Each structure stands twice: as structure tokens, then as C-alpha cells.
Short mmCIF file of C-alpha atoms and ligand atoms in Angstrom, two decimals:
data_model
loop_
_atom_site.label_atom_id
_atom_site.label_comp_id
_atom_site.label_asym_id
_atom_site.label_seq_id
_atom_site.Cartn_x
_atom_site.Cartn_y
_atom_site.Cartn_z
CA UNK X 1 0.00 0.00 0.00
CA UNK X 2 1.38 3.43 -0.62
CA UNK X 3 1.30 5.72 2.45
CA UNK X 4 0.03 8.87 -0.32
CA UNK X 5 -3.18 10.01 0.79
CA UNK X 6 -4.54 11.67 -2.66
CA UNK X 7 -5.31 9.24 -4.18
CA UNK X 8 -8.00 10.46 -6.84
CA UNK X 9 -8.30 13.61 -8.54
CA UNK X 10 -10.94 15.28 -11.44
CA UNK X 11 -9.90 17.49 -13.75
CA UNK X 12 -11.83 19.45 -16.35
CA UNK X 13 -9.94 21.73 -19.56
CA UNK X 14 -11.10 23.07 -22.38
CA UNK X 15 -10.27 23.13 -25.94
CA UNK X 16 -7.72 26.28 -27.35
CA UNK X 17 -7.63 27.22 -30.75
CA UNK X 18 -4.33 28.00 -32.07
CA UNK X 19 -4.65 31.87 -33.75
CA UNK X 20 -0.67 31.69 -34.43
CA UNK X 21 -0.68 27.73 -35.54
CA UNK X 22 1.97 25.04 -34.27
CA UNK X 23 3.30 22.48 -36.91
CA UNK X 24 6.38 20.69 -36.64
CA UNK X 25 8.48 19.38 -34.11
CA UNK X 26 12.26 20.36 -33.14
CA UNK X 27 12.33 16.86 -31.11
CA UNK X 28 10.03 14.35 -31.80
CA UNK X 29 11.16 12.26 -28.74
CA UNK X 30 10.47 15.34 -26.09
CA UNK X 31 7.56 16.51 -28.53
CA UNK X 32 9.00 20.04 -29.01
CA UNK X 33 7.32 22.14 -31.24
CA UNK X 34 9.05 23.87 -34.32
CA UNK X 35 7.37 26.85 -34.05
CA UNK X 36 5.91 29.43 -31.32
CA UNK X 37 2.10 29.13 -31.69
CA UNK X 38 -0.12 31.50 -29.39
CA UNK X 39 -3.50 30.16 -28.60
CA UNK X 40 -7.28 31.29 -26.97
CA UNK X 41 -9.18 28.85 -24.80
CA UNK X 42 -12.60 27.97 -25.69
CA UNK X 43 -15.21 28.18 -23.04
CA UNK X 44 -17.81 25.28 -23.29
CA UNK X 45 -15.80 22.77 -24.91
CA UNK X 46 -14.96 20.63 -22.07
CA UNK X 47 -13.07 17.27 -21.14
CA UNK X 48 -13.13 16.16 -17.74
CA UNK X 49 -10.80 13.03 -16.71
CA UNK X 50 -10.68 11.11 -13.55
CA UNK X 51 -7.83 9.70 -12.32
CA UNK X 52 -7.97 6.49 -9.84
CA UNK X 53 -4.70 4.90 -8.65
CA UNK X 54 -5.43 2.19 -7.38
CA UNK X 55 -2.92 -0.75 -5.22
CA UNK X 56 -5.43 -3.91 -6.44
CA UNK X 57 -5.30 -3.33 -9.93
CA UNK X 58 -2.49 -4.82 -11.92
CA UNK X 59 -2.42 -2.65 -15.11
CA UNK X 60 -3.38 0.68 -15.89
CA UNK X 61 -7.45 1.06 -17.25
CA UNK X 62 -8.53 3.63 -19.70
CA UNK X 63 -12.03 4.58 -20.48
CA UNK X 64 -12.87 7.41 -23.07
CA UNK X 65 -16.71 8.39 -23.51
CA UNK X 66 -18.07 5.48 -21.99
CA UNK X 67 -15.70 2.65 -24.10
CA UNK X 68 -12.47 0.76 -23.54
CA UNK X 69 -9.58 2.86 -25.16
CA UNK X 70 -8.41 1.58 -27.99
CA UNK X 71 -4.38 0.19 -27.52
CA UNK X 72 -2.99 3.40 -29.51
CA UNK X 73 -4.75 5.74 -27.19
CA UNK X 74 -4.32 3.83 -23.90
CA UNK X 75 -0.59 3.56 -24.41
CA UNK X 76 -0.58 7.41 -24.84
CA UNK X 77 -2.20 8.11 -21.78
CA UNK X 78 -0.15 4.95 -20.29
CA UNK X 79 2.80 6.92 -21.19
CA UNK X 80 1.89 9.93 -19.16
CA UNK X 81 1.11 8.02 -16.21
CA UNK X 82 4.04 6.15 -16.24
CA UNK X 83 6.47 9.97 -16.34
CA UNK X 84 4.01 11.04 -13.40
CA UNK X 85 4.77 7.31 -11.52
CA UNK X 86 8.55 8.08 -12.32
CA UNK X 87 8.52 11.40 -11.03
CA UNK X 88 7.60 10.28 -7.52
CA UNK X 89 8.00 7.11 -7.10
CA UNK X 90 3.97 6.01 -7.31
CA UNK X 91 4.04 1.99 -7.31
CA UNK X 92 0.27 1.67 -8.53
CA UNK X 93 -1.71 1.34 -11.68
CA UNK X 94 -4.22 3.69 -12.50
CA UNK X 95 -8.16 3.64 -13.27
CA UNK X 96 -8.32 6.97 -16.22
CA UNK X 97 -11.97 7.78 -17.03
CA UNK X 98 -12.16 10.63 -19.62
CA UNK X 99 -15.28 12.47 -21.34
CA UNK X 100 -15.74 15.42 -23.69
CA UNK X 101 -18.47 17.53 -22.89
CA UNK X 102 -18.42 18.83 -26.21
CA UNK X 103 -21.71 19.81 -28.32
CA UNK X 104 -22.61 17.26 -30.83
CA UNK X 105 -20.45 17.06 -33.75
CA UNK X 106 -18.41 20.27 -32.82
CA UNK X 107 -15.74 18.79 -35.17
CA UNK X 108 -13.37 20.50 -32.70
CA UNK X 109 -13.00 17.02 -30.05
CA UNK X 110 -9.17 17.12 -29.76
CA UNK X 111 -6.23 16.00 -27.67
CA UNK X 112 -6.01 19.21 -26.15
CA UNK X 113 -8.73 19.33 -23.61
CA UNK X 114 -7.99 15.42 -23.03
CA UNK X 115 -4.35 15.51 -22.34
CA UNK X 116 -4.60 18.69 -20.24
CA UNK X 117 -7.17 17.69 -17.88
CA UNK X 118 -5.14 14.28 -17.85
CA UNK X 119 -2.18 15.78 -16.67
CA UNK X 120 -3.83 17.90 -14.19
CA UNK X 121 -5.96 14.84 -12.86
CA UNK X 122 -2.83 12.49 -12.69
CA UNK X 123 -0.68 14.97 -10.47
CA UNK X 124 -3.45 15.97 -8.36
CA UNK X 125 -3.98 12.20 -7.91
CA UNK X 126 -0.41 10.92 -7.54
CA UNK X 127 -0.37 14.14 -4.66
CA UNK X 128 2.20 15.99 -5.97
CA UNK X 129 2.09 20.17 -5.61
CA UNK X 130 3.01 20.99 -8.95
CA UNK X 131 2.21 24.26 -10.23
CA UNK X 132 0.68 24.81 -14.11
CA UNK X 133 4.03 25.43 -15.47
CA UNK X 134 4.68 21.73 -14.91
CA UNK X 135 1.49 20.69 -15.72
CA UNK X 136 1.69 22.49 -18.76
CA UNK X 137 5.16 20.87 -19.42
CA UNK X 138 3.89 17.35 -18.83
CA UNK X 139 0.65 17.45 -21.11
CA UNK X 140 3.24 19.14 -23.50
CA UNK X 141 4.98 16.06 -24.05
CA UNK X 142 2.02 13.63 -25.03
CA UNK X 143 0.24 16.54 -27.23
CA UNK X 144 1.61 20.10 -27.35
CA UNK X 145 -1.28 22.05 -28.12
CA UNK X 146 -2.12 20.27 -24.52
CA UNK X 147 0.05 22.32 -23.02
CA UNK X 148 -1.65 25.82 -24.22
CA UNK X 149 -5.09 24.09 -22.70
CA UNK X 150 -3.73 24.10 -18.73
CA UNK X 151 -4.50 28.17 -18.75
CA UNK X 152 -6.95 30.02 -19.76
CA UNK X 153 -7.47 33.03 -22.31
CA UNK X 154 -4.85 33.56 -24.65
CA UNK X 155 -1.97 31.84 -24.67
CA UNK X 156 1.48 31.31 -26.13
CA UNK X 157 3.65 28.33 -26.65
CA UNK X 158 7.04 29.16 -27.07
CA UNK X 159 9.08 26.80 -29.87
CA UNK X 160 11.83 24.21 -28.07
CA UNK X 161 15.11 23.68 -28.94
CA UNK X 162 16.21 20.06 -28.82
CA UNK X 163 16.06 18.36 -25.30
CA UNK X 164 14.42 21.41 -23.77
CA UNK X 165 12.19 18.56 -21.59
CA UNK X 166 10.69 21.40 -19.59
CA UNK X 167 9.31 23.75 -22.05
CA UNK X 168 5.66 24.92 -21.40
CA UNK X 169 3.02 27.20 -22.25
CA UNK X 170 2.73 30.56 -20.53
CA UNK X 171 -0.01 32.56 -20.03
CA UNK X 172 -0.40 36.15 -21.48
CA UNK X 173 -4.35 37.53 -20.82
CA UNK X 174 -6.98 35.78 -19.07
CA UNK X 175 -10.21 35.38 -20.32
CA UNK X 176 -11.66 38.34 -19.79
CA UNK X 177 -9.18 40.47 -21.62
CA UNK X 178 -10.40 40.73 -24.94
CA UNK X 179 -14.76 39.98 -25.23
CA UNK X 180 -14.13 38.01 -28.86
CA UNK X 181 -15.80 34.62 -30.58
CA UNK X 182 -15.14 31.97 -32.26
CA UNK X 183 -17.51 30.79 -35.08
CA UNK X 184 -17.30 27.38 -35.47
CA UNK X 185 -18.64 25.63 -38.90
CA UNK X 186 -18.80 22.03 -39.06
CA UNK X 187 -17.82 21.01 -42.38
CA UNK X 188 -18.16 17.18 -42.02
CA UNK X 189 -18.37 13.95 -39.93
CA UNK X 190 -16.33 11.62 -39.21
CA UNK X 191 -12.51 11.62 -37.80
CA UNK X 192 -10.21 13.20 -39.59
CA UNK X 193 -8.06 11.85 -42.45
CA UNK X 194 -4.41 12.48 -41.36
CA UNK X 195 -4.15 13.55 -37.62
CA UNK X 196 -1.90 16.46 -36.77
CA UNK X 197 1.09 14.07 -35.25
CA UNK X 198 1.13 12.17 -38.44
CA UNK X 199 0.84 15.04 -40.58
CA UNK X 200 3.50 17.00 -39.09
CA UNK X 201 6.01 14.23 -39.90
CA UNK X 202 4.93 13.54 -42.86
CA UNK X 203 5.18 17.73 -43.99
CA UNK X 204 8.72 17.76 -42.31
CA UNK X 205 9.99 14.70 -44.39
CA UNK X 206 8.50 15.16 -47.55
CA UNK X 207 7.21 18.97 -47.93
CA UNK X 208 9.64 20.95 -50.17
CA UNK X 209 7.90 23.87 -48.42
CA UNK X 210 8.43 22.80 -44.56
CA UNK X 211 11.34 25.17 -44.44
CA UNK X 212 9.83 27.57 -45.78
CA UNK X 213 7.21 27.30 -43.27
CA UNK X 214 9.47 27.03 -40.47
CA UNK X 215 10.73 30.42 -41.80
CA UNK X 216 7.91 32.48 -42.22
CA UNK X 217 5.92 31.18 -38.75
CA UNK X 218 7.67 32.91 -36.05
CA UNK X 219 6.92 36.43 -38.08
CA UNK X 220 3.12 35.55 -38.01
CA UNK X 221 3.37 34.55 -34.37
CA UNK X 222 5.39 38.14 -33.87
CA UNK X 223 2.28 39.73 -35.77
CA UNK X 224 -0.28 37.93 -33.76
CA UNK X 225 1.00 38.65 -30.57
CA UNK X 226 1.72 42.36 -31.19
CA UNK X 227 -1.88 43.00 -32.11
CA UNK X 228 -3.41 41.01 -29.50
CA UNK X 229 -1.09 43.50 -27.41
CA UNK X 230 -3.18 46.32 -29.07
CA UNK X 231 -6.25 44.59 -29.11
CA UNK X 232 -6.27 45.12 -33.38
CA UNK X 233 -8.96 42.27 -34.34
CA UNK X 234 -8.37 43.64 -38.44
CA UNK X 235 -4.57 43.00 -38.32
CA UNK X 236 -4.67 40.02 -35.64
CA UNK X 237 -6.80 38.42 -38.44
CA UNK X 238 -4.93 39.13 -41.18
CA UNK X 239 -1.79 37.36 -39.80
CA UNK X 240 -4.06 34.41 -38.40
CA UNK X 241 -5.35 33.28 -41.65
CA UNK X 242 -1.79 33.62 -43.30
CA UNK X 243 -0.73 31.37 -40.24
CA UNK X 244 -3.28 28.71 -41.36
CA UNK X 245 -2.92 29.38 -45.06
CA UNK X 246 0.92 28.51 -44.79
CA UNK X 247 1.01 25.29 -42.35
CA UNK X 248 -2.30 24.25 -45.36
CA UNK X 249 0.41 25.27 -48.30
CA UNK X 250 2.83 23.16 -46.11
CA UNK X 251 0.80 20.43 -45.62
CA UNK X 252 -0.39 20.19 -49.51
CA UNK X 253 2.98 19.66 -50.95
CA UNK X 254 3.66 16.75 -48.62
CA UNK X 255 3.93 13.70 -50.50
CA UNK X 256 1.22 11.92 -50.52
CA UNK X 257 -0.51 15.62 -50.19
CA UNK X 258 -2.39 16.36 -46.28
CA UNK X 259 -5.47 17.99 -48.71
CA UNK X 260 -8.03 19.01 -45.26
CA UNK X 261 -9.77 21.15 -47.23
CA UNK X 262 -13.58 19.77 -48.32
CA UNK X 263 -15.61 21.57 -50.74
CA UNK X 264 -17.68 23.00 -47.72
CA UNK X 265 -14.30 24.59 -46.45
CA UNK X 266 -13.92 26.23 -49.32
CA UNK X 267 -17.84 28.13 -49.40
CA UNK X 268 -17.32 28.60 -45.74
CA UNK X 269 -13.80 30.60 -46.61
CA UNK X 270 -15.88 32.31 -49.17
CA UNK X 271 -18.46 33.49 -46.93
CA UNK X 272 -16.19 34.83 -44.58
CA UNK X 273 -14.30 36.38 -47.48
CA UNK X 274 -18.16 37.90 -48.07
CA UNK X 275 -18.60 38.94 -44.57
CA UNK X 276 -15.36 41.33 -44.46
CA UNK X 277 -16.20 43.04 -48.22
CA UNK X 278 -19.82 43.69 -46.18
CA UNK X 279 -18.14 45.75 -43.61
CA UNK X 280 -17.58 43.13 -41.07
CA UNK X 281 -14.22 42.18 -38.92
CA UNK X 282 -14.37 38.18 -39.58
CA UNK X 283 -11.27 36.01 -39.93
CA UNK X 284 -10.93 32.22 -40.97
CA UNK X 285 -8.72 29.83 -39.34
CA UNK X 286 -8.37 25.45 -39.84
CA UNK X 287 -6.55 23.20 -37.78
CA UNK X 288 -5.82 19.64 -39.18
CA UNK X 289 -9.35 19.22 -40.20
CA UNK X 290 -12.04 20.52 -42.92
CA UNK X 291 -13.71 22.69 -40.25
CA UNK X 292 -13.64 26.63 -40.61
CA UNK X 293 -13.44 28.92 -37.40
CA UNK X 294 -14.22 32.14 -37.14
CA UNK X 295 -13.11 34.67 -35.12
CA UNK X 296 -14.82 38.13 -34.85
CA UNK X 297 -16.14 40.60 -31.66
CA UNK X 298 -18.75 39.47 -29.82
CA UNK X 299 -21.48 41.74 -31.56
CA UNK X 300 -20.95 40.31 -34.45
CA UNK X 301 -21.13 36.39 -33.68
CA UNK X 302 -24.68 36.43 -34.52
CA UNK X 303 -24.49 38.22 -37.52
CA UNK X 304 -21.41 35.67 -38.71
CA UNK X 305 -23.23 32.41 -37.39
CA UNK X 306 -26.05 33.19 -39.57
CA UNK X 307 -24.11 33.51 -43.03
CA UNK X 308 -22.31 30.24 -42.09
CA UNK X 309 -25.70 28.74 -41.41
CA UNK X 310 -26.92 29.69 -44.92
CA UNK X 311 -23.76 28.46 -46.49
CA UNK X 312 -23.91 25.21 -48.53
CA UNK X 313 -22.62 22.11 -47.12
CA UNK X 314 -22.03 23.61 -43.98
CA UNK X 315 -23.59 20.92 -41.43
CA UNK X 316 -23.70 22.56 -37.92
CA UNK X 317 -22.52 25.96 -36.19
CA UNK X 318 -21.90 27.09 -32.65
CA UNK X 319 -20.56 29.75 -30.85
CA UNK X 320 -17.67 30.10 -28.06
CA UNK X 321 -16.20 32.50 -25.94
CA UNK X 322 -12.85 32.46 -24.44
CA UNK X 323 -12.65 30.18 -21.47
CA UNK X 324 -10.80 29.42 -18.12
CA UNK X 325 -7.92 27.04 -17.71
CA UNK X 326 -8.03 23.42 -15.75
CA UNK X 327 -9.58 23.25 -12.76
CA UNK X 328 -8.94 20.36 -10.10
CA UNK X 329 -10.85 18.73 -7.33
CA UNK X 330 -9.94 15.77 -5.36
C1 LIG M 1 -3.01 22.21 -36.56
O1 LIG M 1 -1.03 19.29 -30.59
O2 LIG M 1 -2.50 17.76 -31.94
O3 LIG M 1 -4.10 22.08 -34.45
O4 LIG M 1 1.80 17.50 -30.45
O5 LIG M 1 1.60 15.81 -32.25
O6 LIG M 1 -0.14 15.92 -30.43
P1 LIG M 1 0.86 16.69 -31.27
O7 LIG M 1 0.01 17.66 -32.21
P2 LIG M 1 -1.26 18.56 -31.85
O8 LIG M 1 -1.20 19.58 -33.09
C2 LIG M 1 -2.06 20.65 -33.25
C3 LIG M 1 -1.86 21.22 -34.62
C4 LIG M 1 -2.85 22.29 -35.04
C5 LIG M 1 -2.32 23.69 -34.73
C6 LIG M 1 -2.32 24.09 -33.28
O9 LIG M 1 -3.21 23.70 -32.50
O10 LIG M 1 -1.41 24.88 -32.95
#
């Protein structure tokens, strides 16, 4: 038996989306990204993960939404319990039970919210006082846009240089800071066709434009950050969709070409494209998927959900605010 008294913790995170975008690694082994990416957490798009350890049980358990992990995603999470266990010496297997809260078909489910709240919920439960920097640091290393999820608002994740194990996100403004949205249009169902890990690789080995894109990312990350400093939605925009138009170039020219784009992408772009000759501040952004999010004030959300409603092969919409970081309870 181990003499630990926490033995259980719940933690809940929410999904970020990455304004200045991470893709590419400096050290596959540590998971180091490339690139500095800077990131706002979404409010409403939850994952909350128990963690259990437990001295009966002879290997770890992991249950996602209601069903036996598969063995690719229970080694993952294995593999963060097991740096956790090292860390401090914790003898026992765990029990993991995960679940997005996420609206139906949000298209947005990622590792992020999961691997944050995991990381949280495992320290918590193993008793260890770490702070978020830590915490970031850990979830960092099974997923780095994890690592953005363990604060809220806006955040930044610096790029690592090779065996930088420690490297985490920091946090810039909170929540409140800046009263903006994210338009969300769900282009399609279904998991996606290359997932980022994979894709990343792939762009990196084959992609005559990876250095290129390795080049031209810290400037849009410079851009970003310097008009969230100034609050300057028109040029923050700008540089955002050039941030997601360059990691899609990047992605293209892989061989066999990472093509995320559906033909519902494309009417969505357009209609944001509309939007902004009508007078309104809307600006596009992808992650490794065919959906298209949209980021615009808060007065306008409604104005912006209703042209991506109307737009043709769109399939669902909804609405988020910036959101808080993890939370813990034991
Ligand atoms: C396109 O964090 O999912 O969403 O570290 O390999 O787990 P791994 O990749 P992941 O990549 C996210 C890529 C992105 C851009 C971003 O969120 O910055």
C-alpha cells in the first residue's frame, strides 16, 4: 500500500484554438514544437478526466466516452502516467476515465482538452504540488497544443530547442481580456483523415515547403502577438489566416498531399471572405481538419453564425467564448 493520501483527482480543460498555428516538431522524442504558436481557450468545450490509482489493480485502465480505449490511445495516456509514476516514485496502476463535454459534432474534439485535464488529474492524484508550469510541461509532451489548454485566455507556446524537456506554455491575458468569438462551422463527420502528429512528420519529411514554413511562422506569431497586445482584431486576423494558409500550403505539398480542405471549407472561406467586403471584422482559421473557425467581436457572432448557417454544405454551427484554464478537485 502506498502511504500517499490523494489518491483520486478530477480534472476538467477546455479546448484552445491555435490563432498563431503550431506544426512541426524540433524533437520528436520530447515533442518540441518547431514553431511558437499562441493560442485562446474555448469556453464550453470541455473534457473532464478522472484519475484512480489504485494498489489492487495490476495494469493501468482507460475509459474514453463510456468505451475501452483503444491500444494506440491507452498507451498514450499509459505513457503519461508512467512519467508522473517516475517522477515520484507512485508503485500503482491507474483507473483513467475521460469524457468530452463537447456539443454534438463540434468537429473540434481534440487531444487538447484530453491531455490537459489528464495531466492535471494524474498529479493531483499521484499528490504531488506541482504548479501549471509543470502541468503544462507534462501534457506538453504527449500533445503540445495540450500544453496551451492548462491556462486560460490567450496563450502562447514558445518553440523548443532540442532536449528542452521542460518547455511549457505561458499565459499572457486571461479570459476576460479581450470579449471576442469563435464561429465554429462544421464542415463534415467523421474523424479526420491524417491527424496532426502524423501530418507534421509527414510535412517535415516530404514537404519541399516545410522550411519555408518554419521560416515564415515565427513572423506571423510576432504579428499575432503584437496585435493582441493592441487589441487590433483587423490585423490580428490578417496574420491568423496567413498562419493557417501557410502550415495548409505546407501540408499540400507533402507527399502523398495532407489535402483538409472539403468543398464545404472552401464556401465557408468564401463566406467569410463575403462577410469582411460587407463591412464586417471576420477572420478564418483550420486546424488539421475541414472545419472553418471564425473569429470576430462578440457583436458580431450572430451576424457571422447566420451567413455560415446559410452556407452550402455547412452541417452545424456554434458559438464560443474564451474560457478558463483546468480546474482540479480531489
Ligand atoms: C493544426 O497538438 O494535436 O491544431 O503535439 O503531435 O499531439 P501533437 O500535435 P497537436 O497539433 C495541433 C496542430 C494544429 C495547430 C495548433 O493547435 O497549434
Amino acid at each position: 500500500m502506498s502511504p500517499r493520501a490523494a489518491a483520486e483527482a478530477t480534472a476538467t480543460a477546455r479546448a484552445n484554438i491555435a490563432l498563431a498555428k503550431y506544426w512541426g516538431k524540433s524533437d520528436v522524442a520530447l515533442n518540441l514544437p518547431a514553431v511558437p504558436s499562441l493560442s485562446l481557450t474555448l469556453d464550453g468545450l470541455v473534457t473532464e478526466t478522472r484519475v484512480r490509482f489504485d494498489a489492487t489493480l495490476d495494469a493501468d485502465r482507460v475509459q474514453l466516452d463510456g468505451r475501452a480505449a483503444s491500444t494506440r490511445e491507452a498507451a498514450r495516456v499509459v505513457r503519461l502516467l508512467d512519467a508522473v509514476r517516475a517522477a515520484c516514485a507512485e508503485p500503482r496502476r491507474a483507473e483513467v476515465l475521460s469524457a468530452n463535454r463537447f456539443p454534438t459534432a463540434a468537429g473540434l474534439a481534440s487531444s487538447a482538452s484530453g491531455f490537459a485535464a489528464l495531466a492535471a488529474a494524474t498529479v493531483a492524484a499521484a499528490g504531488l504540488d506541482w504548479g501549471p508550469h509543470r502541468v503544462s510541461a507534462l501534457a506538453r509532451a504527449s500533445s503540445a497544443s495540450a500544453a496551451r489548454s492548462v491556462y486560460g485566455g490567450f496563450v502562447e507556446l514558445p518553440a523548443g530547442s532540442p532536449g528542452d524537456a521542460a518547455l511549457a506554455a505561458v499565459p499572457l491575458y486571461g479570459p476576460d481580456y479581450w470579449d471576442v468569438r469563435l464561429v465554429v462551422a462544421v464542415t463534415a463527420t467523421g474523424p479526420k483523415a491524417v491527424g496532426s502528429t502524423e501530418g507534421m512528420e509527414r510535412s517535415r519529411r516530404t514537404s519541399p515547403y516545410y522550411q519555408a514554413w518554419l521560416d515564415a511562422a515565427p513572423r506571423s506569431f510576432a504579428a499575432i502577438k503584437r496585435a493582441l497586445d493592441g487589441r487590433d482584431l483587423d490585423t490580428l486576423g490578417r496574420a491568423m489566416e496567413h498562419s493557417t494558409f501557410a502550415f495548409h500550403a505546407c501540408a499540400l505539398a507533402a507527399d502523398p498531399a495532407i489535402a483538409y480542405f472539403r468543398p464545404a471549407t472552401l464556401a465557408a472561406l468564401e463566406t467569410v471572405r463575403a462577410l469582411r467586403d460587407a463591412g464586417v471584422s471576420a477572420w478564418a482559421t483550420m486546424d488539421a481538419g475541414p472545419h472553418v473557425k471564425v473569429l470576430c467581436a462578440a457583436g458580431d457572432a450572430g451576424r457571422v453564425q447566420a451567413a455560415l448557417d446559410a452556407t452550402a454544405g455547412v452541417l452545424d454551427t456554434l458559438v464560443a467564448r474564451p474560457g478558463a484554464g483546468v480546474e482540479v478537485r480531489r
